[in-house]
mmCIF file of C-alpha atoms in Angstrom:
data_model
loop_
_atom_site.group_PDB
_atom_site.id
_atom_site.type_symbol
_atom_site.label_atom_id
_atom_site.label_comp_id
_atom_site.label_asym_id
_atom_site.label_seq_id
_atom_site.Cartn_x
_atom_site.Cartn_y
_atom_site.Cartn_z
ATOM 1 C CA MET A 106 -24.925 6.217 -69.145
ATOM 2 C CA ASP A 107 -22.932 7.866 -71.581
ATOM 3 C CA PHE A 108 -18.777 7.475 -71.707
ATOM 4 C CA LYS A 109 -18.070 11.228 -70.920
ATOM 5 C CA ARG A 110 -20.487 10.924 -67.693
ATOM 6 C CA ILE A 111 -18.256 8.245 -66.710
ATOM 7 C CA GLN A 112 -14.808 9.808 -66.846
ATOM 8 C CA LEU A 113 -16.951 13.271 -65.190
ATOM 9 C CA ILE A 114 -18.449 10.764 -62.114
ATOM 10 C CA PHE A 115 -14.556 9.375 -62.077
ATOM 11 C CA LEU A 116 -13.013 11.628 -61.756
ATOM 12 C CA ILE A 117 -14.581 13.654 -58.693
ATOM 13 C CA VAL A 118 -13.901 10.859 -56.859
ATOM 14 C CA PHE A 119 -9.965 10.857 -57.852
ATOM 15 C CA ILE A 120 -10.393 14.988 -57.174
ATOM 16 C CA MET A 121 -12.167 14.272 -53.305
ATOM 17 C CA ILE A 122 -9.617 10.694 -53.257
ATOM 18 C CA ASP A 123 -6.993 13.886 -53.213
ATOM 19 C CA ILE A 124 -8.299 16.733 -51.275
ATOM 20 C CA PHE A 125 -8.650 13.335 -48.718
ATOM 21 C CA LEU A 126 -5.417 12.072 -48.652
ATOM 22 C CA PHE A 127 -4.398 15.730 -49.360
ATOM 23 C CA ASN A 128 -5.864 16.544 -45.029
ATOM 24 C CA MET A 129 -4.180 13.708 -44.337
ATOM 25 C CA PHE A 130 -1.177 14.762 -45.137
ATOM 26 C CA ASN A 131 -1.241 17.679 -43.323
ATOM 27 C CA GLU A 132 -3.167 16.122 -39.988
ATOM 28 C CA ASN A 133 -0.341 14.337 -39.908
ATOM 29 C CA ARG A 134 2.763 17.346 -40.416
ATOM 30 C CA ASN A 135 0.983 19.125 -38.555
ATOM 31 C CA LEU A 136 0.848 16.143 -36.146
ATOM 32 C CA GLN A 137 4.540 15.529 -36.439
ATOM 33 C CA THR A 138 6.203 18.817 -35.992
ATOM 34 C CA GLU A 139 4.281 20.036 -32.561
ATOM 35 C CA SER A 140 5.100 16.205 -31.304
ATOM 36 C CA VAL A 141 9.329 17.980 -32.281
ATOM 37 C CA SER A 142 8.563 21.002 -31.464
ATOM 38 C CA GLN A 143 7.316 19.099 -27.772
ATOM 39 C CA GLN A 144 9.908 17.313 -27.837
ATOM 40 C CA SER A 145 11.736 20.259 -28.111
ATOM 41 C CA ASN A 146 10.901 21.780 -25.104
ATOM 42 C CA SER A 147 10.889 19.867 -22.901
ATOM 43 C CA ASN A 148 14.641 18.887 -24.271
ATOM 44 C CA GLU A 149 15.109 21.549 -23.146
ATOM 45 C CA VAL A 150 13.931 22.075 -19.876
ATOM 46 C CA LEU A 151 15.459 19.267 -19.430
ATOM 47 C CA LYS A 152 18.897 20.358 -19.985
ATOM 48 C CA GLN A 153 17.788 23.796 -17.319
ATOM 49 C CA MET A 154 16.442 21.239 -14.508
ATOM 50 C CA GLN A 155 20.734 19.702 -14.602
ATOM 51 C CA ASN A 156 22.131 22.795 -15.099
ATOM 52 C CA ASP A 157 19.845 23.612 -11.027
ATOM 53 C CA GLN A 158 21.533 20.295 -10.478
ATOM 54 C CA ILE A 159 18.026 19.371 -10.613
ATOM 55 C CA SER A 160 17.962 15.522 -11.003
ATOM 56 C CA VAL A 161 15.908 13.034 -11.405
ATOM 57 C CA ALA A 162 14.625 9.424 -9.725
ATOM 58 C CA PHE A 163 13.505 7.681 -13.272
ATOM 59 C CA THR A 164 11.390 8.212 -16.444
ATOM 60 C CA PRO A 165 8.982 10.181 -16.729
ATOM 61 C CA SER A 166 6.481 9.619 -19.116
ATOM 62 C CA ASP A 167 5.055 11.208 -22.063
ATOM 63 C CA LYS A 168 1.873 9.079 -22.271
ATOM 64 C CA PRO A 169 -1.018 10.869 -22.875
ATOM 65 C CA LEU A 170 -3.076 9.359 -20.608
ATOM 66 C CA ASP A 171 -7.437 10.177 -19.096
ATOM 67 C CA GLY A 172 -9.409 11.666 -16.467
ATOM 68 C CA TYR A 173 -12.654 11.818 -14.691
ATOM 69 C CA TYR A 174 -14.362 14.804 -12.114
ATOM 70 C CA LEU A 175 -14.929 12.042 -9.588
ATOM 71 C CA ALA A 176 -17.292 12.961 -6.618
ATOM 72 C CA ALA A 177 -16.393 11.002 -3.206
ATOM 73 C CA THR A 178 -18.545 10.851 0.786
ATOM 74 C CA PRO A 179 -16.357 9.810 4.387
ATOM 75 C CA ASP A 180 -18.768 7.784 4.851
ATOM 76 C CA ASN A 181 -19.360 6.265 8.835
ATOM 77 C CA SER A 182 -19.504 2.820 8.040
ATOM 78 C CA LEU A 183 -16.357 1.528 9.853
ATOM 79 C CA LYS A 184 -18.058 1.985 13.148
ATOM 80 C CA ASN A 185 -20.063 -0.768 12.510
ATOM 81 C CA ASP A 186 -17.812 -2.734 10.764
ATOM 82 C CA ALA A 187 -15.465 -2.190 13.238
ATOM 83 C CA LYS A 188 -18.031 -4.761 15.778
ATOM 84 C CA ASN A 189 -16.594 -7.357 13.764
ATOM 85 C CA LEU A 190 -13.130 -7.559 13.868
ATOM 86 C CA GLN A 191 -11.056 -10.610 15.628
ATOM 87 C CA ASN A 192 -8.266 -9.998 17.533
ATOM 88 C CA GLN A 193 -8.041 -6.383 17.591
ATOM 89 C CA SER A 194 -8.771 -3.804 19.573
ATOM 90 C CA ALA A 195 -11.121 -0.954 17.337
ATOM 91 C CA ARG A 196 -12.777 1.739 18.266
ATOM 92 C CA PHE A 197 -14.303 4.452 15.845
ATOM 93 C CA SER A 198 -14.121 8.162 16.491
ATOM 94 C CA ASN A 199 -14.803 11.733 14.443
ATOM 95 C CA GLY A 200 -14.766 8.675 10.749
ATOM 96 C CA VAL A 201 -11.434 7.172 12.499
ATOM 97 C CA LEU A 202 -11.600 4.240 12.639
ATOM 98 C CA ARG A 203 -7.996 3.394 14.728
ATOM 99 C CA SER A 204 -6.441 -0.975 16.085
ATOM 100 C CA THR A 205 -4.391 -1.879 17.815
ATOM 101 C CA ILE A 206 -3.671 -5.712 17.818
ATOM 102 C CA LYS A 207 -3.694 -8.474 20.227
ATOM 103 C CA LEU A 208 -1.969 -10.996 18.495
ATOM 104 C CA LYS A 209 1.695 -10.820 16.487
ATOM 105 C CA TRP A 210 1.150 -9.790 12.570
ATOM 106 C CA GLY A 211 4.145 -9.459 10.480
ATOM 107 C CA LYS A 212 5.207 -6.755 8.099
ATOM 108 C CA ASP A 213 4.893 -9.165 5.572
ATOM 109 C CA SER A 214 1.473 -10.896 6.046
ATOM 110 C CA ILE A 215 -0.289 -8.096 5.512
ATOM 111 C CA ASN A 216 -1.265 -8.273 1.912
ATOM 112 C CA LYS A 217 -2.929 -11.951 3.189
ATOM 113 C CA ILE A 218 -4.391 -10.226 6.046
ATOM 114 C CA MET A 219 -6.097 -7.122 3.893
ATOM 115 C CA LYS A 220 -7.837 -9.784 2.170
ATOM 116 C CA ASN A 221 -9.383 -11.153 5.480
ATOM 117 C CA ARG A 222 -12.693 -9.208 6.121
ATOM 118 C CA PHE A 223 -12.519 -9.904 9.907
ATOM 119 C CA TYR A 224 -8.750 -8.548 10.049
ATOM 120 C CA ILE A 225 -9.750 -5.079 7.453
ATOM 121 C CA ALA A 226 -12.966 -3.687 7.134
ATOM 122 C CA HIS A 227 -12.959 -3.557 3.560
ATOM 123 C CA GLY A 228 -9.308 -4.030 2.298
ATOM 124 C CA ASN A 229 -10.016 -5.515 -0.991
ATOM 125 C CA GLN A 230 -10.839 -1.415 -1.968
ATOM 126 C CA TYR A 231 -7.237 -0.559 -0.637
ATOM 127 C CA GLU A 232 -4.201 -0.643 -2.646
ATOM 128 C CA TYR A 233 -0.187 -0.791 -1.180
ATOM 129 C CA ALA A 234 1.520 3.139 -1.978
ATOM 130 C CA LYS A 235 4.949 2.151 -1.147
ATOM 131 C CA ASP A 236 5.931 5.241 -2.228
ATOM 132 C CA LEU A 237 4.100 6.766 0.880
ATOM 133 C CA SER A 238 4.760 4.081 4.129
ATOM 134 C CA ASN A 239 8.494 3.505 5.330
ATOM 135 C CA SER A 240 10.163 0.797 7.749
ATOM 136 C CA ASN A 241 7.714 2.841 10.788
ATOM 137 C CA THR A 242 4.231 2.471 8.716
ATOM 138 C CA ILE A 243 2.609 1.177 5.423
ATOM 139 C CA VAL A 244 0.437 2.655 4.021
ATOM 140 C CA TYR A 245 -2.790 1.471 1.689
ATOM 141 C CA LEU A 246 -5.139 3.739 -0.539
ATOM 142 C CA GLN A 247 -8.678 3.222 -1.608
ATOM 143 C CA LYS A 248 -9.044 2.736 -5.043
ATOM 144 C CA ASN A 249 -11.644 2.294 -7.404
ATOM 145 C CA ASP A 250 -11.904 1.296 -10.861
ATOM 146 C CA ASN A 251 -11.052 5.809 -12.039
ATOM 147 C CA GLY A 252 -8.062 5.544 -9.767
ATOM 148 C CA THR A 253 -7.105 5.537 -7.060
ATOM 149 C CA PHE A 254 -7.172 7.840 -3.695
ATOM 150 C CA TYR A 255 -4.517 9.889 -1.816
ATOM 151 C CA SER A 256 -6.723 12.992 0.325
ATOM 152 C CA ASN A 257 -4.989 14.485 3.711
ATOM 153 C CA ILE A 258 -7.309 12.059 6.174
ATOM 154 C CA TYR A 259 -10.305 9.722 3.619
ATOM 155 C CA GLY A 260 -9.533 6.309 2.005
ATOM 156 C CA GLN A 261 -6.425 5.332 4.132
ATOM 157 C CA ILE A 262 -5.092 2.878 6.438
ATOM 158 C CA ARG A 263 -1.216 2.897 8.133
ATOM 159 C CA PHE A 264 -0.008 0.983 9.927
ATOM 160 C CA ASN A 265 2.004 0.788 12.622
ATOM 161 C CA ILE A 266 5.286 -0.981 12.493
ATOM 162 C CA SER A 267 7.383 -1.667 15.208
ATOM 163 C CA SER A 268 11.168 -1.465 15.068
ATOM 164 C CA ASP A 269 11.645 -5.519 15.100
ATOM 165 C CA GLY A 270 8.495 -6.511 11.744
ATOM 166 C CA LEU A 271 5.099 -6.622 13.755
ATOM 167 C CA VAL A 272 2.665 -4.928 13.377
ATOM 168 C CA LEU A 273 1.311 -2.991 17.054
ATOM 169 C CA GLY A 274 -1.886 -1.556 15.152
ATOM 170 C CA TYR A 275 -2.942 0.907 11.942
ATOM 171 C CA THR A 276 -5.946 3.890 11.564
ATOM 172 C CA GLN A 277 -8.255 4.095 8.751
ATOM 173 C CA SER A 278 -10.917 5.570 7.495
ATOM 174 C CA TYR A 279 -13.074 5.363 4.309
ATOM 175 C CA LEU A 280 -14.914 6.819 1.028
ATOM 176 C CA SER A 281 -17.739 5.420 -0.394
ATOM 177 C CA ASN A 282 -20.844 7.399 -3.067
ATOM 178 C CA ILE A 283 -18.117 7.215 -5.079
ATOM 179 C CA LYS A 284 -19.447 9.469 -8.747
ATOM 180 C CA VAL A 285 -17.976 10.316 -11.701
ATOM 181 C CA LEU A 286 -18.786 14.036 -12.131
ATOM 182 C CA ARG A 287 -18.064 14.292 -15.937
ATOM 183 C CA GLU A 288 -17.497 12.080 -19.049
ATOM 184 C CA LYS A 289 -14.020 10.884 -19.890
ATOM 185 C CA ALA A 290 -11.168 14.999 -20.452
ATOM 186 C CA PRO A 291 -8.098 14.627 -21.415
ATOM 187 C CA ILE A 292 -4.914 14.962 -18.712
ATOM 188 C CA ILE A 293 -1.522 15.984 -19.259
ATOM 189 C CA SER A 294 1.253 13.296 -19.157
ATOM 190 C CA ALA A 295 3.382 12.952 -15.939
ATOM 191 C CA SER A 296 6.882 14.658 -17.954
ATOM 192 C CA LYS A 297 4.784 17.889 -19.206
ATOM 193 C CA ALA A 298 3.565 18.174 -14.646
ATOM 194 C CA LEU A 299 7.296 17.384 -13.738
ATOM 195 C CA TYR A 300 8.156 20.515 -16.369
ATOM 196 C CA ASN A 301 5.514 22.826 -15.556
ATOM 197 C CA LEU A 302 6.324 22.910 -11.661
ATOM 198 C CA TYR A 303 10.225 23.085 -13.153
ATOM 199 C CA GLN A 304 8.525 25.936 -14.641
ATOM 200 C CA TYR A 305 6.293 27.706 -11.713
ATOM 201 C CA ASN A 306 10.025 27.582 -9.595
ATOM 202 C CA GLU A 307 9.031 25.045 -7.838
ATOM 203 C CA ILE A 308 11.635 22.979 -7.557
ATOM 204 C CA PRO A 309 14.750 24.524 -5.543
ATOM 205 C CA ASN A 310 18.301 24.105 -6.944
ATOM 206 C CA ASN A 311 19.995 21.257 -5.930
ATOM 207 C CA SER A 312 17.122 18.615 -5.720
ATOM 208 C CA LYS A 313 16.285 15.409 -6.680
ATOM 209 C CA ILE A 314 13.206 14.327 -8.354
ATOM 210 C CA GLU A 315 12.322 11.638 -5.825
ATOM 211 C CA TRP A 316 8.331 9.931 -7.312
ATOM 212 C CA GLU A 317 5.975 10.864 -9.229
ATOM 213 C CA GLN A 318 1.805 9.292 -9.003
ATOM 214 C CA MET A 319 -1.165 9.858 -10.722
ATOM 215 C CA TYR A 320 -3.850 10.008 -7.873
ATOM 216 C CA TYR A 321 -7.486 11.460 -7.516
ATOM 217 C CA THR A 322 -7.095 14.261 -4.931
ATOM 218 C CA LYS A 323 -9.543 16.676 -3.734
ATOM 219 C CA LEU A 324 -10.103 20.462 -5.814
ATOM 220 C CA LEU A 325 -10.787 22.107 -3.247
ATOM 221 C CA GLN A 326 -10.599 21.679 1.079
ATOM 222 C CA ASP A 327 -14.362 21.997 1.538
ATOM 223 C CA ASN A 328 -15.305 19.620 -1.317
ATOM 224 C CA GLN A 329 -15.356 16.367 -1.924
ATOM 225 C CA VAL A 330 -14.866 16.333 -5.633
ATOM 226 C CA TYR A 331 -11.998 15.320 -7.002
ATOM 227 C CA ILE A 332 -9.701 14.844 -9.692
ATOM 228 C CA PRO A 333 -6.670 13.493 -11.573
ATOM 229 C CA THR A 334 -3.764 15.372 -9.671
ATOM 230 C CA TRP A 335 -0.054 14.582 -10.438
ATOM 231 C CA VAL A 336 1.931 14.292 -6.933
ATOM 232 C CA ILE A 337 5.588 14.838 -7.604
ATOM 233 C CA ALA A 338 7.384 14.634 -4.105
ATOM 234 C CA PHE A 339 10.170 14.891 -4.313
ATOM 235 C CA THR A 340 14.077 16.248 -1.143
ATOM 236 C CA THR A 341 16.296 19.358 -1.304
ATOM 237 C CA GLY A 342 20.210 19.072 -0.715
ATOM 238 C CA ASP A 343 21.697 16.963 1.434
ATOM 239 C CA SER A 344 17.978 16.705 3.963
ATOM 240 C CA SER A 345 16.064 13.390 3.077
ATOM 241 C CA ASN A 346 12.716 15.033 4.848
ATOM 242 C CA VAL A 347 10.411 14.362 1.670
ATOM 243 C CA GLN A 348 8.581 17.323 -0.180
ATOM 244 C CA ILE A 349 4.954 17.323 -2.069
ATOM 245 C CA LYS A 350 3.837 18.898 -4.757
ATOM 246 C CA ARG A 351 0.278 18.243 -6.950
ATOM 247 C CA ILE A 352 -0.444 19.513 -10.558
ATOM 248 C CA ASN A 353 -3.976 19.571 -11.931
ATOM 249 C CA ALA A 354 -3.901 17.227 -14.851
ATOM 250 C CA PHE A 355 -6.341 18.648 -15.995
ATOM 251 C CA THR A 356 -5.055 22.378 -16.348
ATOM 252 C CA GLY A 357 -1.376 21.064 -15.337
ATOM 253 C CA SER A 358 -2.025 23.988 -12.669
ATOM 254 C CA MET A 359 -0.716 24.161 -10.001
ATOM 255 C CA LEU A 360 -2.648 23.023 -6.664
ATOM 256 C CA ASN A 361 -2.728 23.541 -2.807
ATOM 257 C CA SER A 362 -0.447 21.258 -1.499
ATOM 258 C CA SER A 363 -1.198 21.096 1.785
ATOM 259 C CA ASN A 364 -3.480 18.335 1.477
ATOM 260 C CA THR A 365 -0.924 16.015 0.090
ATOM 261 C CA LYS A 366 2.058 16.956 3.172
ATOM 262 C CA ASP A 367 -1.214 16.191 6.147
ATOM 263 C CA ALA A 368 -1.745 12.512 4.266
ATOM 264 C CA ILE A 369 2.390 11.813 4.932
ATOM 265 C CA ASN A 370 1.880 12.734 8.926
ATOM 266 C CA SER A 371 -1.456 12.359 9.008
ATOM 267 C CA PHE A 372 -3.329 9.725 11.367
ATOM 268 C CA ALA A 373 -0.977 8.759 13.877
ATOM 269 C CA THR A 374 -2.178 5.694 16.707
ATOM 270 C CA ASN A 375 -3.111 5.918 19.424
#
């Protein structure tokens, strides 16, 4: 191979490297510009919220996440499980197990009880939902490897607590056949969901954003498809009533909030 040909090959290689580095530089610059633009927009929205006397009790994350379309169906296996439960009187109807406790269970022992299948069926498939709980009701939501479910009826346990901290009973429902319908896809950040909710004029002036959580909620009320959803709770003025709003984490659009509003007050222990 002659010297001129070697020079030509090196020249071509260097040109290709230069083009590659130039493209990388442009991509990084565009990403930085987009990031600065998003940060500027976020700061502007935050300033507008402050002007409207809307406070946030936490710092919403800008971290991008991923999520799935999931399918899940109500399960009646609790009807058979009720026969094996101990130290309680349990009955099953309309997809819900209702139990009255015969022995004294302390509020602080619920986590231990959840691990005992003779006390709580499938208890290891639920997790404590602090934001949905209060002094009278302790809430656990069903989970799997992909996320936590938040429905108006199915996939939760609600413990009824007495004024002296004893468990009086609980209601439970269960989801089964949980399947991934589509491959993982990017979803909006917690901060983006909050800013969208504000820009949709869904947060009144003089409000306080109490909490924001990522849950899987129903896409439509009459089907069994669940999508990643930013669930945002706030109070307004001097009221202690918590209002719930939902943002589709795939699209950033509003979802009907009736399902999650009902979830706070559903499952009264009879």
